[in-house]
Amino acid sequence: MNNDKLSSVAKAIVAKHKGVLAADESNPTIKKRFDSIKVESTEENRRRYREILFTTEGIERYVGGVILFDETLRQSTRDGTPFAELLSNRGIFPGIKVDKGAKALALYPEEKIAEGLDGLRERLVEYKQMGAKFAKWRAVIEINERDVPTAFGIRANAHVLARYAALCQELDIVPIVEPEILMDGVHGIERCEIVTSRVLDAVFTELDAHHVLFEGMLLKPNMVIAGMKCARQESVQQVAEATIRCMIRYVPAAVPGIVFLSGGQSAEDATDHLNAINMMGPHPWQVSFSYGRALQAPVLAAWKGQESNMAAAQKTFLKRCQLNGIARDGKYTRAMETTG
Ligand code: 13P
């Protein structure tokens, strides 16, 4: 394990103005996204869509890393350049999603645990040979109106995240550790803050116990926000304050970056929240984005599977990346959505 290499890659991914594009939708998930624009999810359509994203001029100023799905890491541009090579040549680190999805946690009804630890060391060796410099593992935690998540559900997920992170660092691959508390549900922001606190506390306890180098990882948490079905939705400033309060308490300053997931927020809200959080800085860590839907939903809507819409799709994508880059400085305003 090379501590200097791990920490320099982690830092570079969240360099000034930069964040992460999460383009690692599994095939069932990208099918859902394509269904929404009536595009068939064939291997070629998936390849072409990702090619449009990755070849967008100028994104290297705002995108430090791209998370890929296994299939995408094995794909190439039309002229035969592997995507990992294309991204690396543009100064963007290629990464790989390595969990195999959240499954039911046995004997704990309503809770989930991600599979994929068996054989992970060997898979990571292959991904490294293919150019992956970082990885992602997503733990899914639901909040219900009763006792979920349980203390055990949290501990089990934290343990698996730490096992994954240690395996990555053993091979000098930077782990992005993603404990996602879902925004689905009727819970208020207070419940989200309590659960996020319990989860982050458990995750860092397990990471430490597994000897994971905090300097050589990135944390990908949810923001502290009310459930989507909660009648009371806080202001952008209140979300930022609750989120930062929670992060300050539970995320060690040694971690170089926090890259938030968007989790179902609109593109504009996700940018606005990131901006408000950064306005409250400076923080001990870089505070950035690792957005999937909040970067891509407007791009899919512009593309619609039509080659003739490619330029419009790329323009939309560059703008989203740029606005989030500006939000990293706390200088974004909603008015920027309608200019340029
Ligand atoms: P969203 O930003 O759409 O939540 O996706 C981020 C991600 O990678 C979830 O694992």
mmCIF file of C-alpha atoms and ligand atoms in Angstrom:
data_model
loop_
_atom_site.group_PDB
_atom_site.id
_atom_site.type_symbol
_atom_site.label_atom_id
_atom_site.label_comp_id
_atom_site.label_asym_id
_atom_site.label_seq_id
_atom_site.Cartn_x
_atom_site.Cartn_y
_atom_site.Cartn_z
ATOM 1 C CA MET A 1 0.000 0.000 0.000
ATOM 2 C CA ASN A 2 1.441 3.319 -1.140
ATOM 3 C CA ASN A 3 0.086 6.037 1.149
ATOM 4 C CA ASP A 4 1.464 8.914 -0.931
ATOM 5 C CA LYS A 5 -0.063 7.582 -4.134
ATOM 6 C CA LEU A 6 -3.460 7.034 -2.513
ATOM 7 C CA SER A 7 -3.595 10.471 -0.979
ATOM 8 C CA SER A 8 -2.376 12.246 -4.111
ATOM 9 C CA VAL A 9 -5.068 10.579 -6.274
ATOM 10 C CA ALA A 10 -7.787 11.281 -3.679
ATOM 11 C CA LYS A 11 -6.751 14.938 -3.532
ATOM 12 C CA ALA A 12 -6.527 15.292 -7.307
ATOM 13 C CA ILE A 13 -10.086 14.001 -7.810
ATOM 14 C CA VAL A 14 -11.378 16.860 -5.637
ATOM 15 C CA ALA A 15 -8.943 19.547 -6.836
ATOM 16 C CA LYS A 16 -10.269 23.115 -7.130
ATOM 17 C CA HIS A 17 -13.574 23.302 -9.035
ATOM 18 C CA LYS A 18 -13.596 19.527 -9.570
ATOM 19 C CA GLY A 19 -15.929 16.745 -8.559
ATOM 20 C CA VAL A 20 -17.022 13.315 -9.762
ATOM 21 C CA LEU A 21 -19.431 12.223 -12.481
ATOM 22 C CA ALA A 22 -21.255 9.078 -11.346
ATOM 23 C CA ALA A 23 -21.897 7.314 -14.666
ATOM 24 C CA ASP A 24 -21.881 3.849 -13.112
ATOM 25 C CA GLU A 25 -25.542 2.955 -13.477
ATOM 26 C CA SER A 26 -25.955 -0.805 -13.565
ATOM 27 C CA ASN A 27 -27.772 -2.167 -16.624
ATOM 28 C CA PRO A 28 -31.171 -2.317 -14.853
ATOM 29 C CA THR A 29 -30.721 1.290 -13.643
ATOM 30 C CA ILE A 30 -29.638 2.742 -16.999
ATOM 31 C CA LYS A 31 -32.602 0.935 -18.549
ATOM 32 C CA LYS A 32 -34.900 2.903 -16.226
ATOM 33 C CA ARG A 33 -33.177 6.159 -17.257
ATOM 34 C CA PHE A 34 -33.450 5.250 -20.960
ATOM 35 C CA ASP A 35 -37.100 4.213 -20.553
ATOM 36 C CA SER A 36 -37.846 7.756 -19.368
ATOM 37 C CA ILE A 37 -36.674 9.114 -22.763
ATOM 38 C CA LYS A 38 -37.992 6.115 -24.747
ATOM 39 C CA VAL A 39 -34.572 4.851 -25.785
ATOM 40 C CA GLU A 40 -33.905 1.119 -25.934
ATOM 41 C CA SER A 41 -31.165 -0.020 -23.553
ATOM 42 C CA THR A 42 -28.914 -1.857 -26.015
ATOM 43 C CA GLU A 43 -25.190 -2.225 -25.419
ATOM 44 C CA GLU A 44 -24.501 0.168 -28.313
ATOM 45 C CA ASN A 45 -26.936 2.823 -27.029
ATOM 46 C CA ARG A 46 -25.358 2.624 -23.593
ATOM 47 C CA ARG A 47 -21.896 2.923 -25.149
ATOM 48 C CA ARG A 48 -22.878 5.850 -27.350
ATOM 49 C CA TYR A 49 -24.537 7.715 -24.497
ATOM 50 C CA ARG A 50 -21.453 7.367 -22.289
ATOM 51 C CA GLU A 51 -19.244 8.384 -25.231
ATOM 52 C CA ILE A 52 -21.254 11.605 -25.575
ATOM 53 C CA LEU A 53 -20.665 12.360 -21.886
ATOM 54 C CA PHE A 54 -16.963 11.490 -21.841
ATOM 55 C CA THR A 55 -16.041 13.374 -25.039
ATOM 56 C CA THR A 56 -17.708 16.637 -24.005
ATOM 57 C CA GLU A 57 -15.148 19.413 -24.502
ATOM 58 C CA GLY A 58 -14.191 21.318 -21.378
ATOM 59 C CA ILE A 59 -15.525 18.970 -18.673
ATOM 60 C CA GLU A 60 -11.979 18.208 -17.514
ATOM 61 C CA ARG A 61 -12.011 21.597 -15.758
ATOM 62 C CA TYR A 62 -14.838 20.394 -13.477
ATOM 63 C CA VAL A 63 -14.679 16.612 -13.494
ATOM 64 C CA GLY A 64 -11.774 15.005 -11.636
ATOM 65 C CA GLY A 65 -13.098 11.460 -11.837
ATOM 66 C CA VAL A 66 -15.762 9.386 -13.570
ATOM 67 C CA ILE A 67 -17.244 6.266 -11.972
ATOM 68 C CA LEU A 68 -17.878 3.554 -14.563
ATOM 69 C CA PHE A 69 -19.899 0.354 -14.546
ATOM 70 C CA ASP A 70 -18.077 -2.896 -15.423
ATOM 71 C CA GLU A 71 -19.505 -2.963 -18.965
ATOM 72 C CA THR A 72 -18.444 0.643 -19.630
ATOM 73 C CA LEU A 73 -14.879 0.100 -18.433
ATOM 74 C CA ARG A 74 -14.629 -2.574 -21.140
ATOM 75 C CA GLN A 75 -16.016 -0.280 -23.875
ATOM 76 C CA SER A 76 -14.312 2.147 -26.252
ATOM 77 C CA THR A 77 -15.034 5.215 -28.348
ATOM 78 C CA ARG A 78 -16.125 4.766 -31.970
ATOM 79 C CA ASP A 79 -12.496 5.100 -33.066
ATOM 80 C CA GLY A 80 -11.437 2.328 -30.686
ATOM 81 C CA THR A 81 -9.965 4.231 -27.719
ATOM 82 C CA PRO A 82 -10.916 2.487 -24.454
ATOM 83 C CA PHE A 83 -12.977 4.841 -22.279
ATOM 84 C CA ALA A 84 -10.490 4.572 -19.406
ATOM 85 C CA GLU A 85 -7.692 5.702 -21.729
ATOM 86 C CA LEU A 86 -9.779 8.533 -23.186
ATOM 87 C CA LEU A 87 -10.551 9.853 -19.705
ATOM 88 C CA SER A 88 -6.960 9.482 -18.463
ATOM 89 C CA ASN A 89 -5.654 11.332 -21.528
ATOM 90 C CA ARG A 90 -7.976 14.175 -20.624
ATOM 91 C CA GLY A 91 -6.691 14.306 -17.037
ATOM 92 C CA ILE A 92 -9.790 12.642 -15.583
ATOM 93 C CA PHE A 93 -9.363 9.616 -13.299
ATOM 94 C CA PRO A 94 -11.408 6.557 -14.328
ATOM 95 C CA GLY A 95 -13.104 4.735 -11.452
ATOM 96 C CA ILE A 96 -15.194 1.593 -11.120
ATOM 97 C CA LYS A 97 -18.305 0.641 -9.177
ATOM 98 C CA VAL A 98 -17.507 -2.652 -7.478
ATOM 99 C CA ASP A 99 -20.487 -3.519 -5.284
ATOM 100 C CA LYS A 100 -22.942 -5.947 -6.833
ATOM 101 C CA GLY A 101 -26.034 -4.188 -5.603
ATOM 102 C CA ALA A 102 -28.031 -4.099 -2.390
ATOM 103 C CA LYS A 103 -29.823 -7.310 -1.408
ATOM 104 C CA ALA A 104 -32.128 -8.128 1.516
ATOM 105 C CA LEU A 105 -30.219 -8.450 4.806
ATOM 106 C CA ALA A 106 -31.162 -11.918 6.032
ATOM 107 C CA LEU A 107 -33.340 -11.999 9.182
ATOM 108 C CA TYR A 108 -33.547 -8.198 9.182
ATOM 109 C CA PRO A 109 -36.707 -7.504 7.202
ATOM 110 C CA GLU A 110 -36.681 -4.156 5.385
ATOM 111 C CA GLU A 111 -32.890 -3.720 5.587
ATOM 112 C CA LYS A 112 -30.310 -4.180 2.870
ATOM 113 C CA ILE A 113 -26.673 -5.138 2.488
ATOM 114 C CA ALA A 114 -24.598 -4.829 -0.670
ATOM 115 C CA GLU A 115 -23.051 -7.994 -2.074
ATOM 116 C CA GLY A 116 -19.725 -8.283 -3.871
ATOM 117 C CA LEU A 117 -16.941 -8.901 -1.329
ATOM 118 C CA ASP A 118 -16.272 -12.485 -2.472
ATOM 119 C CA GLY A 119 -13.660 -12.375 -5.216
ATOM 120 C CA LEU A 120 -13.304 -8.613 -4.908
ATOM 121 C CA ARG A 121 -9.523 -8.712 -4.529
ATOM 122 C CA GLU A 122 -9.211 -10.532 -7.884
ATOM 123 C CA ARG A 123 -11.717 -8.215 -9.582
ATOM 124 C CA LEU A 124 -9.793 -5.189 -8.312
ATOM 125 C CA VAL A 125 -6.558 -6.576 -9.784
ATOM 126 C CA GLU A 126 -8.261 -6.779 -13.185
ATOM 127 C CA TYR A 127 -9.839 -3.324 -12.889
ATOM 128 C CA LYS A 128 -6.457 -1.873 -11.965
ATOM 129 C CA GLN A 129 -4.904 -3.421 -15.073
ATOM 130 C CA MET A 130 -7.698 -1.823 -17.090
ATOM 131 C CA GLY A 131 -6.816 1.605 -15.715
ATOM 132 C CA ALA A 132 -9.168 2.148 -12.747
ATOM 133 C CA LYS A 133 -7.579 4.467 -10.190
ATOM 134 C CA PHE A 134 -10.463 4.577 -7.748
ATOM 135 C CA ALA A 135 -13.545 2.553 -6.863
ATOM 136 C CA LYS A 136 -16.992 3.000 -5.373
ATOM 137 C CA TRP A 137 -19.146 0.855 -3.119
ATOM 138 C CA ARG A 138 -22.681 1.938 -2.272
ATOM 139 C CA ALA A 139 -24.395 0.848 0.925
ATOM 140 C CA VAL A 140 -28.136 1.532 0.910
ATOM 141 C CA ILE A 141 -29.847 2.503 4.154
ATOM 142 C CA GLU A 142 -33.566 3.089 4.315
ATOM 143 C CA ILE A 143 -35.436 5.031 6.967
ATOM 144 C CA ASN A 144 -38.929 3.862 7.884
ATOM 145 C CA GLU A 145 -41.473 5.189 10.327
ATOM 146 C CA ARG A 146 -40.536 2.648 12.989
ATOM 147 C CA ASP A 147 -37.159 1.166 13.902
ATOM 148 C CA VAL A 148 -35.322 0.934 10.572
ATOM 149 C CA PRO A 149 -32.391 1.260 10.251
ATOM 150 C CA THR A 150 -31.503 -0.890 13.248
ATOM 151 C CA ALA A 151 -28.179 -0.542 15.028
ATOM 152 C CA PHE A 152 -27.224 -3.932 13.560
ATOM 153 C CA GLY A 153 -28.187 -2.937 10.009
ATOM 154 C CA ILE A 154 -25.935 0.113 10.314
ATOM 155 C CA ARG A 155 -23.059 -1.891 11.786
ATOM 156 C CA ALA A 156 -23.270 -4.606 9.119
ATOM 157 C CA ASN A 157 -23.180 -2.059 6.295
ATOM 158 C CA ALA A 158 -20.321 -0.130 7.921
ATOM 159 C CA HIS A 159 -18.349 -3.358 8.263
ATOM 160 C CA VAL A 160 -18.790 -4.282 4.599
ATOM 161 C CA LEU A 161 -17.818 -0.773 3.464
ATOM 162 C CA ALA A 162 -14.627 -1.003 5.514
ATOM 163 C CA ARG A 163 -13.744 -4.477 4.146
ATOM 164 C CA TYR A 164 -14.152 -3.078 0.634
ATOM 165 C CA ALA A 165 -12.107 0.059 1.383
ATOM 166 C CA ALA A 166 -9.230 -1.974 2.836
ATOM 167 C CA LEU A 167 -9.136 -4.269 -0.217
ATOM 168 C CA CYS A 168 -8.952 -1.212 -2.489
ATOM 169 C CA GLN A 169 -6.144 0.457 -0.572
ATOM 170 C CA GLU A 170 -4.132 -2.773 -0.505
ATOM 171 C CA LEU A 171 -3.931 -2.335 -4.302
ATOM 172 C CA ASP A 172 -3.456 1.472 -4.257
ATOM 173 C CA ILE A 173 -6.994 2.061 -5.511
ATOM 174 C CA VAL A 174 -8.720 4.996 -3.803
ATOM 175 C CA PRO A 175 -12.021 3.845 -2.271
ATOM 176 C CA ILE A 176 -15.049 6.077 -2.415
ATOM 177 C CA VAL A 177 -17.058 5.008 0.609
ATOM 178 C CA GLU A 178 -20.766 5.588 0.008
ATOM 179 C CA PRO A 179 -23.233 5.016 2.812
ATOM 180 C CA GLU A 180 -26.422 6.336 1.186
ATOM 181 C CA ILE A 181 -29.397 7.075 3.389
ATOM 182 C CA LEU A 182 -32.287 7.162 0.960
ATOM 183 C CA MET A 183 -34.380 10.292 0.564
ATOM 184 C CA ASP A 184 -37.515 8.172 0.019
ATOM 185 C CA GLY A 185 -39.945 8.333 2.883
ATOM 186 C CA VAL A 186 -41.884 10.697 5.091
ATOM 187 C CA HIS A 187 -39.209 11.328 7.732
ATOM 188 C CA GLY A 188 -38.230 14.863 8.672
ATOM 189 C CA ILE A 189 -34.760 16.389 8.480
ATOM 190 C CA GLU A 190 -34.163 15.729 12.196
ATOM 191 C CA ARG A 191 -34.505 11.968 11.699
ATOM 192 C CA CYS A 192 -32.183 12.138 8.685
ATOM 193 C CA GLU A 193 -29.599 13.956 10.793
ATOM 194 C CA ILE A 194 -29.782 11.392 13.597
ATOM 195 C CA VAL A 195 -29.492 8.424 11.217
ATOM 196 C CA THR A 196 -26.714 10.059 9.161
ATOM 197 C CA SER A 197 -24.813 10.707 12.398
ATOM 198 C CA ARG A 198 -25.177 7.089 13.564
ATOM 199 C CA VAL A 199 -24.112 5.801 10.152
ATOM 200 C CA LEU A 200 -21.049 8.036 9.761
ATOM 201 C CA ASP A 201 -19.955 7.280 13.316
ATOM 202 C CA ALA A 202 -20.193 3.525 12.614
ATOM 203 C CA VAL A 203 -18.495 3.819 9.209
ATOM 204 C CA PHE A 204 -15.432 5.669 10.527
ATOM 205 C CA THR A 205 -15.153 3.329 13.527
ATOM 206 C CA GLU A 206 -15.057 0.342 11.136
ATOM 207 C CA LEU A 207 -12.706 2.052 8.649
ATOM 208 C CA ASP A 208 -10.310 2.776 11.498
ATOM 209 C CA ALA A 209 -10.535 -0.789 12.825
ATOM 210 C CA HIS A 210 -9.700 -2.060 9.307
ATOM 211 C CA HIS A 211 -6.609 0.238 9.146
ATOM 212 C CA VAL A 212 -8.037 2.214 6.243
ATOM 213 C CA LEU A 213 -5.971 5.329 5.513
ATOM 214 C CA PHE A 214 -8.363 8.267 5.879
ATOM 215 C CA GLU A 215 -6.042 10.447 3.761
ATOM 216 C CA GLY A 216 -6.388 7.984 0.871
ATOM 217 C CA MET A 217 -10.183 7.764 0.588
ATOM 218 C CA LEU A 218 -13.194 9.906 -0.264
ATOM 219 C CA LEU A 219 -16.548 9.888 1.521
ATOM 220 C CA LYS A 220 -19.739 9.963 -0.543
ATOM 221 C CA PRO A 221 -22.620 10.678 1.821
ATOM 222 C CA ASN A 222 -26.177 11.886 1.420
ATOM 223 C CA MET A 223 -26.957 15.453 2.399
ATOM 224 C CA VAL A 224 -29.018 15.886 5.568
ATOM 225 C CA ILE A 225 -32.440 16.535 4.116
ATOM 226 C CA ALA A 226 -36.108 15.681 4.783
ATOM 227 C CA GLY A 227 -37.635 12.631 3.074
ATOM 228 C CA MET A 228 -39.220 13.364 -0.301
ATOM 229 C CA LYS A 229 -42.690 12.591 1.046
ATOM 230 C CA CYS A 230 -42.291 14.809 4.122
ATOM 231 C CA ALA A 231 -44.654 17.801 4.031
ATOM 232 C CA ARG A 232 -42.085 20.048 5.700
ATOM 233 C CA GLN A 233 -39.096 20.794 3.465
ATOM 234 C CA GLU A 234 -36.361 23.027 4.864
ATOM 235 C CA SER A 235 -34.708 25.926 3.066
ATOM 236 C CA VAL A 236 -31.441 25.528 1.189
ATOM 237 C CA GLN A 237 -29.644 27.242 4.075
ATOM 238 C CA GLN A 238 -31.186 24.917 6.674
ATOM 239 C CA VAL A 239 -30.175 21.831 4.690
ATOM 240 C CA ALA A 240 -26.628 23.189 4.388
ATOM 241 C CA GLU A 241 -26.414 23.908 8.120
ATOM 242 C CA ALA A 242 -27.706 20.480 9.187
ATOM 243 C CA THR A 243 -25.420 18.761 6.689
ATOM 244 C CA ILE A 244 -22.287 20.577 7.784
ATOM 245 C CA ARG A 245 -23.080 20.169 11.485
ATOM 246 C CA CYS A 246 -23.280 16.419 10.946
ATOM 247 C CA MET A 247 -20.117 16.223 8.809
ATOM 248 C CA ILE A 248 -18.071 18.345 11.252
ATOM 249 C CA ARG A 249 -19.033 16.002 14.070
ATOM 250 C CA TYR A 250 -18.382 12.697 12.326
ATOM 251 C CA VAL A 251 -15.982 13.039 9.377
ATOM 252 C CA PRO A 252 -12.292 13.156 10.346
ATOM 253 C CA ALA A 253 -10.376 16.161 9.016
ATOM 254 C CA ALA A 254 -7.814 13.729 7.536
ATOM 255 C CA VAL A 255 -10.317 12.750 4.821
ATOM 256 C CA PRO A 256 -9.401 14.871 1.767
ATOM 257 C CA GLY A 257 -12.867 15.181 0.306
ATOM 258 C CA ILE A 258 -16.578 14.755 0.830
ATOM 259 C CA VAL A 259 -18.354 14.199 -2.499
ATOM 260 C CA PHE A 260 -22.106 14.286 -2.023
ATOM 261 C CA LEU A 261 -24.535 12.101 -3.957
ATOM 262 C CA SER A 262 -27.641 13.829 -5.332
ATOM 263 C CA GLY A 263 -30.076 11.077 -4.309
ATOM 264 C CA GLY A 264 -33.105 12.240 -6.290
ATOM 265 C CA GLN A 265 -32.796 15.994 -5.777
ATOM 266 C CA SER A 266 -33.347 18.101 -8.882
ATOM 267 C CA ALA A 267 -30.205 19.228 -10.682
ATOM 268 C CA GLU A 268 -30.745 22.813 -9.515
ATOM 269 C CA ASP A 269 -31.376 21.868 -5.873
ATOM 270 C CA ALA A 270 -28.277 19.662 -5.752
ATOM 271 C CA THR A 271 -26.146 22.544 -7.073
ATOM 272 C CA ASP A 272 -27.796 25.043 -4.743
ATOM 273 C CA HIS A 273 -27.193 22.865 -1.679
ATOM 274 C CA LEU A 274 -23.553 22.256 -2.605
ATOM 275 C CA ASN A 275 -23.131 25.997 -3.063
ATOM 276 C CA ALA A 276 -24.686 26.859 0.317
ATOM 277 C CA ILE A 277 -22.500 24.268 2.057
ATOM 278 C CA ASN A 278 -19.381 25.761 0.485
ATOM 279 C CA MET A 279 -20.468 29.298 1.360
ATOM 280 C CA MET A 280 -20.210 28.210 4.987
ATOM 281 C CA GLY A 281 -16.552 27.190 4.476
ATOM 282 C CA PRO A 282 -13.659 26.871 4.622
ATOM 283 C CA HIS A 283 -14.159 23.308 5.813
ATOM 284 C CA PRO A 284 -11.526 20.753 6.911
ATOM 285 C CA TRP A 285 -12.125 18.737 3.718
ATOM 286 C CA GLN A 286 -12.893 19.670 0.119
ATOM 287 C CA VAL A 287 -16.665 19.628 -0.303
ATOM 288 C CA SER A 288 -17.712 18.545 -3.765
ATOM 289 C CA PHE A 289 -20.135 16.449 -5.801
ATOM 290 C CA SER A 290 -20.370 12.900 -7.078
ATOM 291 C CA TYR A 291 -23.679 13.267 -8.836
ATOM 292 C CA GLY A 292 -25.444 10.794 -11.077
ATOM 293 C CA ARG A 293 -28.951 12.025 -11.747
ATOM 294 C CA ALA A 294 -28.245 15.684 -10.909
ATOM 295 C CA LEU A 295 -25.605 15.799 -13.664
ATOM 296 C CA GLN A 296 -27.269 13.509 -16.164
ATOM 297 C CA ALA A 297 -31.059 14.012 -16.016
ATOM 298 C CA PRO A 298 -30.902 17.264 -18.049
ATOM 299 C CA VAL A 299 -28.468 15.622 -20.498
ATOM 300 C CA LEU A 300 -30.751 12.642 -21.111
ATOM 301 C CA ALA A 301 -33.670 15.039 -21.655
ATOM 302 C CA ALA A 302 -31.642 16.982 -24.235
ATOM 303 C CA TRP A 303 -30.273 13.894 -26.010
ATOM 304 C CA LYS A 304 -33.402 11.703 -26.282
ATOM 305 C CA GLY A 305 -31.366 9.104 -28.126
ATOM 306 C CA GLN A 306 -31.084 11.281 -31.252
ATOM 307 C CA GLU A 307 -27.710 11.782 -32.864
ATOM 308 C CA SER A 308 -28.885 15.205 -34.048
ATOM 309 C CA ASN A 309 -29.220 16.274 -30.381
ATOM 310 C CA MET A 310 -25.636 15.384 -29.491
ATOM 311 C CA ALA A 311 -24.311 18.959 -29.477
ATOM 312 C CA ALA A 312 -27.234 20.154 -27.333
ATOM 313 C CA ALA A 313 -26.708 17.259 -24.922
ATOM 314 C CA GLN A 314 -22.999 18.060 -24.565
ATOM 315 C CA LYS A 315 -23.722 21.751 -24.078
ATOM 316 C CA THR A 316 -26.203 20.885 -21.306
ATOM 317 C CA PHE A 317 -23.701 18.534 -19.686
ATOM 318 C CA LEU A 318 -20.857 21.063 -19.738
ATOM 319 C CA LYS A 319 -23.124 23.675 -18.196
ATOM 320 C CA ARG A 320 -24.169 21.345 -15.325
ATOM 321 C CA CYS A 321 -20.521 20.479 -14.645
ATOM 322 C CA GLN A 322 -19.553 24.134 -14.749
ATOM 323 C CA LEU A 323 -22.343 25.254 -12.386
ATOM 324 C CA ASN A 324 -21.324 22.603 -9.869
ATOM 325 C CA GLY A 325 -17.695 23.723 -10.270
ATOM 326 C CA ILE A 326 -18.836 27.260 -9.415
ATOM 327 C CA ALA A 327 -20.845 25.909 -6.448
ATOM 328 C CA ARG A 328 -17.598 24.510 -5.101
ATOM 329 C CA ASP A 329 -16.538 28.138 -4.597
ATOM 330 C CA GLY A 330 -19.913 29.130 -3.153
ATOM 331 C CA LYS A 331 -20.442 31.483 -6.094
ATOM 332 C CA TYR A 332 -23.448 29.881 -7.801
ATOM 333 C CA THR A 333 -26.764 31.691 -8.146
ATOM 334 C CA ARG A 334 -30.057 30.356 -9.544
ATOM 335 C CA ALA A 335 -29.916 33.157 -12.130
ATOM 336 C CA MET A 336 -26.980 31.313 -13.754
ATOM 337 C CA GLU A 337 -29.409 28.569 -14.782
ATOM 338 C CA THR A 338 -30.989 30.789 -17.400
ATOM 339 C CA THR A 339 -27.892 32.557 -18.745
ATOM 340 C CA GLY A 340 -25.226 31.279 -21.154
HETATM 341 P P1 13P B 1 -27.232 10.089 -7.617
HETATM 342 O O1 13P B 1 -26.444 11.390 -7.620
HETATM 343 O O2 13P B 1 -28.188 9.993 -8.756
HETATM 344 O O3 13P B 1 -27.817 9.801 -6.278
HETATM 345 O O4 13P B 1 -26.189 8.944 -7.931
HETATM 346 C C1 13P B 1 -25.003 8.940 -7.258
HETATM 347 C C2 13P B 1 -24.538 7.553 -7.089
HETATM 348 O O5 13P B 1 -23.501 7.181 -7.563
HETATM 349 C C3 13P B 1 -25.374 6.622 -6.304
HETATM 350 O O6 13P B 1 -24.644 5.475 -6.032
#
